[in-house]
Amino acid sequence: MTLVFIHGAGFTGACFERQLQAFAGAHAPSMPGHCEPGAPATIEDLALSIAFYAAHNDLSDIVLCGHSLGGAVALHIVLEQLLPVKKLVLLGSGAKLRVANATFDSLERDFPEGARQLAGHFFADPVPALVDWAVGSMLTVGAAQTIRDYRACNEFDVLDRLEEINVPLLALTGENDVMTPPKYAQALADRVQGAEARIVPAAGHFVMVERPEETNEAIRAFLSGTG
């Protein structure tokens, strides 16, 4: 199987460094607008970009692994059948991704400071090195694209379509994720036939960065059918 990791709002494929090391042949493309300016950021457009990437690289037996906004993109791909997906992994994501108005106010008023405040909520243990890394990513992607990403999250809602999902699904969430709490993963497991939710202890929203070994182990177990 070919794993395709899809990053979240204000980030690039670089956030999956530990997963690319762990899974041979895995891909983690950066979506349009995240390495160059001026691209739209609707879920639909981002999903089409991943579908184009997969077709351009002749990928098969695809397992989509989406983090946060990337999980919304992955869900859209599956629901609209843009790719023949074998399995689906959602990391700190959900079927509805509302964003607080205060987040937009903060990012639009003073983006560097808003990004730092936001990054403080990404981790169970927001040590300076992790927060600086997250802020650096958002500053590189830029205010306009990061805010567009969060607006796309805020508009995303496929709760009433979950019964249409017919591929194996793993919803993996950090125990201390305050942005997409464990109840989001459980809702997916409750509504999607055969889906499973796994909660990673001592991890926040960026579960794959903060607890990479546990995340990779859970994905391996899911792929092998032993999870």
mmCIF file of C-alpha atoms in Angstrom:
data_model
loop_
_atom_site.group_PDB
_atom_site.id
_atom_site.type_symbol
_atom_site.label_atom_id
_atom_site.label_comp_id
_atom_site.label_asym_id
_atom_site.label_seq_id
_atom_site.Cartn_x
_atom_site.Cartn_y
_atom_site.Cartn_z
ATOM 1 C CA MET A 1 0.000 0.000 0.000
ATOM 2 C CA THR A 2 1.102 3.574 -0.715
ATOM 3 C CA LEU A 3 0.615 6.021 2.127
ATOM 4 C CA VAL A 4 -0.173 9.617 1.190
ATOM 5 C CA PHE A 5 0.028 12.007 4.137
ATOM 6 C CA ILE A 6 -1.960 15.256 3.877
ATOM 7 C CA HIS A 7 -0.936 18.155 6.101
ATOM 8 C CA GLY A 8 -3.113 20.579 8.021
ATOM 9 C CA ALA A 9 -3.730 24.327 8.102
ATOM 10 C CA GLY A 10 -0.649 26.519 7.899
ATOM 11 C CA PHE A 11 1.742 23.618 7.391
ATOM 12 C CA THR A 12 3.423 21.632 4.632
ATOM 13 C CA GLY A 13 4.266 18.001 4.075
ATOM 14 C CA ALA A 14 7.386 18.532 6.175
ATOM 15 C CA CYS A 15 5.352 17.924 9.340
ATOM 16 C CA PHE A 16 5.342 14.206 8.465
ATOM 17 C CA GLU A 17 9.111 13.811 8.626
ATOM 18 C CA ARG A 18 8.964 10.924 11.104
ATOM 19 C CA GLN A 19 6.280 9.137 9.120
ATOM 20 C CA LEU A 20 8.244 9.410 5.881
ATOM 21 C CA GLN A 21 11.187 7.844 7.689
ATOM 22 C CA ALA A 22 9.035 5.014 9.012
ATOM 23 C CA PHE A 23 7.013 4.048 5.921
ATOM 24 C CA ALA A 24 8.938 3.185 2.790
ATOM 25 C CA GLY A 25 7.537 4.766 -0.352
ATOM 26 C CA ALA A 26 5.216 7.122 1.529
ATOM 27 C CA HIS A 27 4.367 10.555 0.123
ATOM 28 C CA ALA A 28 3.681 13.865 1.880
ATOM 29 C CA PRO A 29 2.999 16.525 -0.756
ATOM 30 C CA SER A 30 2.575 20.166 0.162
ATOM 31 C CA MET A 31 -0.771 21.381 -1.121
ATOM 32 C CA PRO A 32 -1.110 24.425 -3.414
ATOM 33 C CA GLY A 33 -0.581 27.764 -1.712
ATOM 34 C CA HIS A 34 1.578 26.332 1.043
ATOM 35 C CA CYS A 35 4.894 26.633 -0.760
ATOM 36 C CA GLU A 36 3.880 29.397 -3.171
ATOM 37 C CA PRO A 37 1.405 32.305 -2.851
ATOM 38 C CA GLY A 38 -1.922 32.888 -4.465
ATOM 39 C CA ALA A 39 -3.653 29.516 -4.427
ATOM 40 C CA PRO A 40 -7.264 28.986 -3.288
ATOM 41 C CA ALA A 41 -7.926 26.946 -0.178
ATOM 42 C CA THR A 42 -11.330 25.361 -0.472
ATOM 43 C CA ILE A 43 -11.566 21.751 0.603
ATOM 44 C CA GLU A 44 -12.652 20.879 -2.923
ATOM 45 C CA ASP A 45 -9.636 22.512 -4.577
ATOM 46 C CA LEU A 46 -7.186 21.011 -2.103
ATOM 47 C CA ALA A 47 -8.734 17.576 -2.607
ATOM 48 C CA LEU A 48 -8.389 17.903 -6.365
ATOM 49 C CA SER A 49 -4.721 18.810 -5.912
ATOM 50 C CA ILE A 50 -4.103 15.574 -3.998
ATOM 51 C CA ALA A 51 -6.004 13.569 -6.608
ATOM 52 C CA PHE A 52 -3.882 15.179 -9.343
ATOM 53 C CA TYR A 53 -0.698 14.441 -7.387
ATOM 54 C CA ALA A 54 -1.655 10.769 -7.036
ATOM 55 C CA ALA A 55 -2.514 10.445 -10.722
ATOM 56 C CA HIS A 56 0.623 12.317 -11.834
ATOM 57 C CA ASN A 57 2.791 9.988 -9.744
ATOM 58 C CA ASP A 58 0.854 6.896 -10.819
ATOM 59 C CA LEU A 59 0.089 5.910 -7.224
ATOM 60 C CA SER A 60 -1.999 2.830 -6.488
ATOM 61 C CA ASP A 61 -3.321 0.994 -3.417
ATOM 62 C CA ILE A 62 -3.601 4.382 -1.744
ATOM 63 C CA VAL A 63 -3.975 4.923 1.981
ATOM 64 C CA LEU A 64 -4.825 8.536 2.740
ATOM 65 C CA CYS A 65 -3.534 9.831 6.089
ATOM 66 C CA GLY A 66 -4.851 13.321 6.758
ATOM 67 C CA HIS A 67 -4.061 15.573 9.698
ATOM 68 C CA SER A 68 -6.687 18.140 10.790
ATOM 69 C CA LEU A 69 -7.539 20.079 7.584
ATOM 70 C CA GLY A 70 -5.804 17.245 5.726
ATOM 71 C CA GLY A 71 -8.314 14.853 7.256
ATOM 72 C CA ALA A 72 -11.137 16.949 5.820
ATOM 73 C CA VAL A 73 -9.433 16.804 2.423
ATOM 74 C CA ALA A 74 -9.097 13.021 2.735
ATOM 75 C CA LEU A 75 -12.750 12.629 3.694
ATOM 76 C CA HIS A 76 -13.799 14.732 0.705
ATOM 77 C CA ILE A 77 -11.687 12.582 -1.617
ATOM 78 C CA VAL A 78 -13.326 9.409 -0.318
ATOM 79 C CA LEU A 79 -16.870 10.787 -0.327
ATOM 80 C CA GLU A 80 -16.558 12.205 -3.844
ATOM 81 C CA GLN A 81 -14.617 9.132 -5.063
ATOM 82 C CA LEU A 82 -11.813 11.257 -6.491
ATOM 83 C CA LEU A 83 -9.347 8.406 -5.940
ATOM 84 C CA PRO A 84 -9.605 4.638 -5.390
ATOM 85 C CA VAL A 85 -8.679 4.734 -1.701
ATOM 86 C CA LYS A 86 -7.953 1.449 0.107
ATOM 87 C CA LYS A 87 -7.904 2.768 3.663
ATOM 88 C CA LEU A 88 -8.277 6.059 5.489
ATOM 89 C CA VAL A 89 -6.391 7.387 8.521
ATOM 90 C CA LEU A 90 -7.507 10.602 10.202
ATOM 91 C CA LEU A 91 -5.038 12.227 12.588
ATOM 92 C CA GLY A 92 -6.502 14.843 14.911
ATOM 93 C CA SER A 93 -9.414 15.450 12.577
ATOM 94 C CA GLY A 94 -13.154 15.013 12.333
ATOM 95 C CA ALA A 95 -16.271 15.247 10.219
ATOM 96 C CA LYS A 96 -16.911 18.838 11.333
ATOM 97 C CA LEU A 97 -14.105 21.294 12.081
ATOM 98 C CA ARG A 98 -15.472 24.479 13.580
ATOM 99 C CA VAL A 99 -12.972 27.227 14.384
ATOM 100 C CA ALA A 100 -13.561 29.798 17.123
ATOM 101 C CA ASN A 101 -14.092 33.396 16.034
ATOM 102 C CA ALA A 102 -11.364 34.374 18.489
ATOM 103 C CA THR A 103 -8.853 32.399 16.421
ATOM 104 C CA PHE A 104 -9.628 34.420 13.299
ATOM 105 C CA ASP A 105 -9.572 37.681 15.258
ATOM 106 C CA SER A 106 -6.155 36.842 16.678
ATOM 107 C CA LEU A 107 -4.624 35.741 13.363
ATOM 108 C CA GLU A 108 -5.990 38.737 11.469
ATOM 109 C CA ARG A 109 -5.021 41.328 14.089
ATOM 110 C CA ASP A 110 -1.400 40.270 14.599
ATOM 111 C CA PHE A 111 -0.481 37.154 12.653
ATOM 112 C CA PRO A 112 2.886 36.332 14.272
ATOM 113 C CA GLU A 113 1.466 36.698 17.775
ATOM 114 C CA GLY A 114 -1.753 34.922 16.817
ATOM 115 C CA ALA A 115 0.223 32.045 15.345
ATOM 116 C CA ARG A 116 2.228 31.737 18.560
ATOM 117 C CA GLN A 117 -0.920 31.697 20.676
ATOM 118 C CA LEU A 118 -2.439 29.068 18.391
ATOM 119 C CA ALA A 119 0.703 26.924 18.442
ATOM 120 C CA GLY A 120 0.490 26.806 22.216
ATOM 121 C CA HIS A 121 -2.664 24.698 21.794
ATOM 122 C CA PHE A 122 -1.089 22.203 19.393
ATOM 123 C CA PHE A 123 0.762 20.067 21.926
ATOM 124 C CA ALA A 124 0.088 18.284 25.208
ATOM 125 C CA ASP A 125 3.454 19.628 26.359
ATOM 126 C CA PRO A 126 4.051 22.881 24.463
ATOM 127 C CA VAL A 127 7.809 23.042 24.947
ATOM 128 C CA PRO A 128 9.501 26.046 23.270
ATOM 129 C CA ALA A 129 11.149 23.964 20.547
ATOM 130 C CA LEU A 130 7.821 22.543 19.331
ATOM 131 C CA VAL A 131 6.011 25.869 19.557
ATOM 132 C CA ASP A 132 8.818 27.627 17.650
ATOM 133 C CA TRP A 133 8.709 24.917 14.983
ATOM 134 C CA ALA A 134 4.948 25.319 14.551
ATOM 135 C CA VAL A 135 5.122 29.111 14.455
ATOM 136 C CA GLY A 136 7.938 28.923 11.909
ATOM 137 C CA SER A 137 5.816 26.770 9.628
ATOM 138 C CA MET A 138 2.830 29.116 9.779
ATOM 139 C CA LEU A 139 5.016 32.170 9.171
ATOM 140 C CA THR A 140 6.566 30.461 6.151
ATOM 141 C CA VAL A 141 3.182 29.486 4.711
ATOM 142 C CA GLY A 142 1.992 33.014 5.456
ATOM 143 C CA ALA A 143 -0.970 34.755 6.979
ATOM 144 C CA ALA A 144 -3.225 34.731 3.916
ATOM 145 C CA GLN A 145 -2.966 30.999 3.237
ATOM 146 C CA THR A 146 -3.101 29.972 6.888
ATOM 147 C CA ILE A 147 -6.262 32.007 7.455
ATOM 148 C CA ARG A 148 -7.790 30.596 4.252
ATOM 149 C CA ASP A 149 -7.016 27.129 5.573
ATOM 150 C CA TYR A 150 -8.804 27.799 8.838
ATOM 151 C CA ARG A 151 -11.789 29.260 7.023
ATOM 152 C CA ALA A 152 -11.960 26.074 4.955
ATOM 153 C CA CYS A 153 -11.933 24.070 8.188
ATOM 154 C CA ASN A 154 -14.695 26.199 9.634
ATOM 155 C CA GLU A 155 -16.923 25.550 6.627
ATOM 156 C CA PHE A 156 -16.302 21.804 6.591
ATOM 157 C CA ASP A 157 -19.161 19.580 7.765
ATOM 158 C CA VAL A 158 -19.865 16.065 6.469
ATOM 159 C CA LEU A 159 -21.533 14.688 9.581
ATOM 160 C CA ASP A 160 -24.622 13.761 7.596
ATOM 161 C CA ARG A 161 -22.566 11.824 5.028
ATOM 162 C CA LEU A 162 -20.499 9.550 7.255
ATOM 163 C CA GLU A 163 -22.665 6.524 6.460
ATOM 164 C CA GLU A 164 -21.467 6.813 2.839
ATOM 165 C CA ILE A 165 -17.880 5.967 3.781
ATOM 166 C CA ASN A 166 -17.156 2.387 2.761
ATOM 167 C CA VAL A 167 -13.406 2.060 3.344
ATOM 168 C CA PRO A 168 -11.662 0.992 6.569
ATOM 169 C CA LEU A 169 -11.066 4.042 8.748
ATOM 170 C CA LEU A 170 -8.779 4.717 11.702
ATOM 171 C CA ALA A 171 -9.366 7.915 13.696
ATOM 172 C CA LEU A 172 -6.248 8.605 15.734
ATOM 173 C CA THR A 173 -6.328 11.449 18.243
ATOM 174 C CA GLY A 174 -4.140 12.701 21.055
ATOM 175 C CA GLU A 175 -5.507 12.299 24.550
ATOM 176 C CA ASN A 176 -4.928 16.005 25.208
ATOM 177 C CA ASP A 177 -6.012 17.340 21.829
ATOM 178 C CA VAL A 178 -8.012 20.503 22.587
ATOM 179 C CA MET A 179 -8.623 21.394 18.931
ATOM 180 C CA THR A 180 -10.154 18.104 17.783
ATOM 181 C CA PRO A 181 -10.818 16.293 21.081
ATOM 182 C CA PRO A 182 -11.097 12.499 21.352
ATOM 183 C CA LYS A 183 -14.883 12.758 21.041
ATOM 184 C CA TYR A 184 -14.336 13.657 17.367
ATOM 185 C CA ALA A 185 -12.582 10.351 16.766
ATOM 186 C CA GLN A 186 -15.235 8.467 18.697
ATOM 187 C CA ALA A 187 -17.981 10.095 16.634
ATOM 188 C CA LEU A 188 -16.319 8.768 13.486
ATOM 189 C CA ALA A 189 -16.040 5.290 14.974
ATOM 190 C CA ASP A 190 -19.695 5.396 15.993
ATOM 191 C CA ARG A 191 -20.984 6.552 12.613
ATOM 192 C CA VAL A 192 -18.741 4.801 10.089
ATOM 193 C CA GLN A 193 -19.245 1.067 9.779
ATOM 194 C CA GLY A 194 -16.166 -0.843 10.886
ATOM 195 C CA ALA A 195 -14.219 2.304 11.815
ATOM 196 C CA GLU A 196 -12.054 2.417 14.915
ATOM 197 C CA ALA A 197 -10.894 5.201 17.211
ATOM 198 C CA ARG A 198 -7.557 5.147 18.981
ATOM 199 C CA ILE A 199 -6.428 7.668 21.565
ATOM 200 C CA VAL A 200 -2.712 8.291 22.031
ATOM 201 C CA PRO A 201 -1.784 9.125 25.642
ATOM 202 C CA ALA A 202 0.128 12.323 26.437
ATOM 203 C CA ALA A 203 -0.346 13.743 22.947
ATOM 204 C CA GLY A 204 -2.022 16.862 21.645
ATOM 205 C CA HIS A 205 -3.301 17.942 18.233
ATOM 206 C CA PHE A 206 -0.008 17.208 16.446
ATOM 207 C CA VAL A 207 -0.020 13.602 17.557
ATOM 208 C CA MET A 208 2.290 12.485 14.732
ATOM 209 C CA VAL A 209 4.926 15.054 15.793
ATOM 210 C CA GLU A 210 4.614 14.770 19.552
ATOM 211 C CA ARG A 211 4.254 10.975 19.694
ATOM 212 C CA PRO A 212 5.627 9.717 16.355
ATOM 213 C CA GLU A 213 6.485 6.187 17.453
ATOM 214 C CA GLU A 214 3.036 5.550 18.923
ATOM 215 C CA THR A 215 1.401 7.095 15.870
ATOM 216 C CA ASN A 216 3.429 4.999 13.457
ATOM 217 C CA GLU A 217 2.775 1.845 15.453
ATOM 218 C CA ALA A 218 -0.980 2.476 15.373
ATOM 219 C CA ILE A 219 -0.905 3.062 11.616
ATOM 220 C CA ARG A 220 1.109 -0.131 11.045
ATOM 221 C CA ALA A 221 -1.330 -2.167 13.128
ATOM 222 C CA PHE A 222 -4.244 -0.703 11.177
ATOM 223 C CA LEU A 223 -2.650 -1.473 7.829
ATOM 224 C CA SER A 224 -1.889 -5.035 8.853
ATOM 225 C CA GLY A 225 -5.341 -5.573 10.307
ATOM 226 C CA THR A 226 -4.026 -6.216 13.822
ATOM 227 C CA GLY A 227 -4.967 -2.827 15.315
#
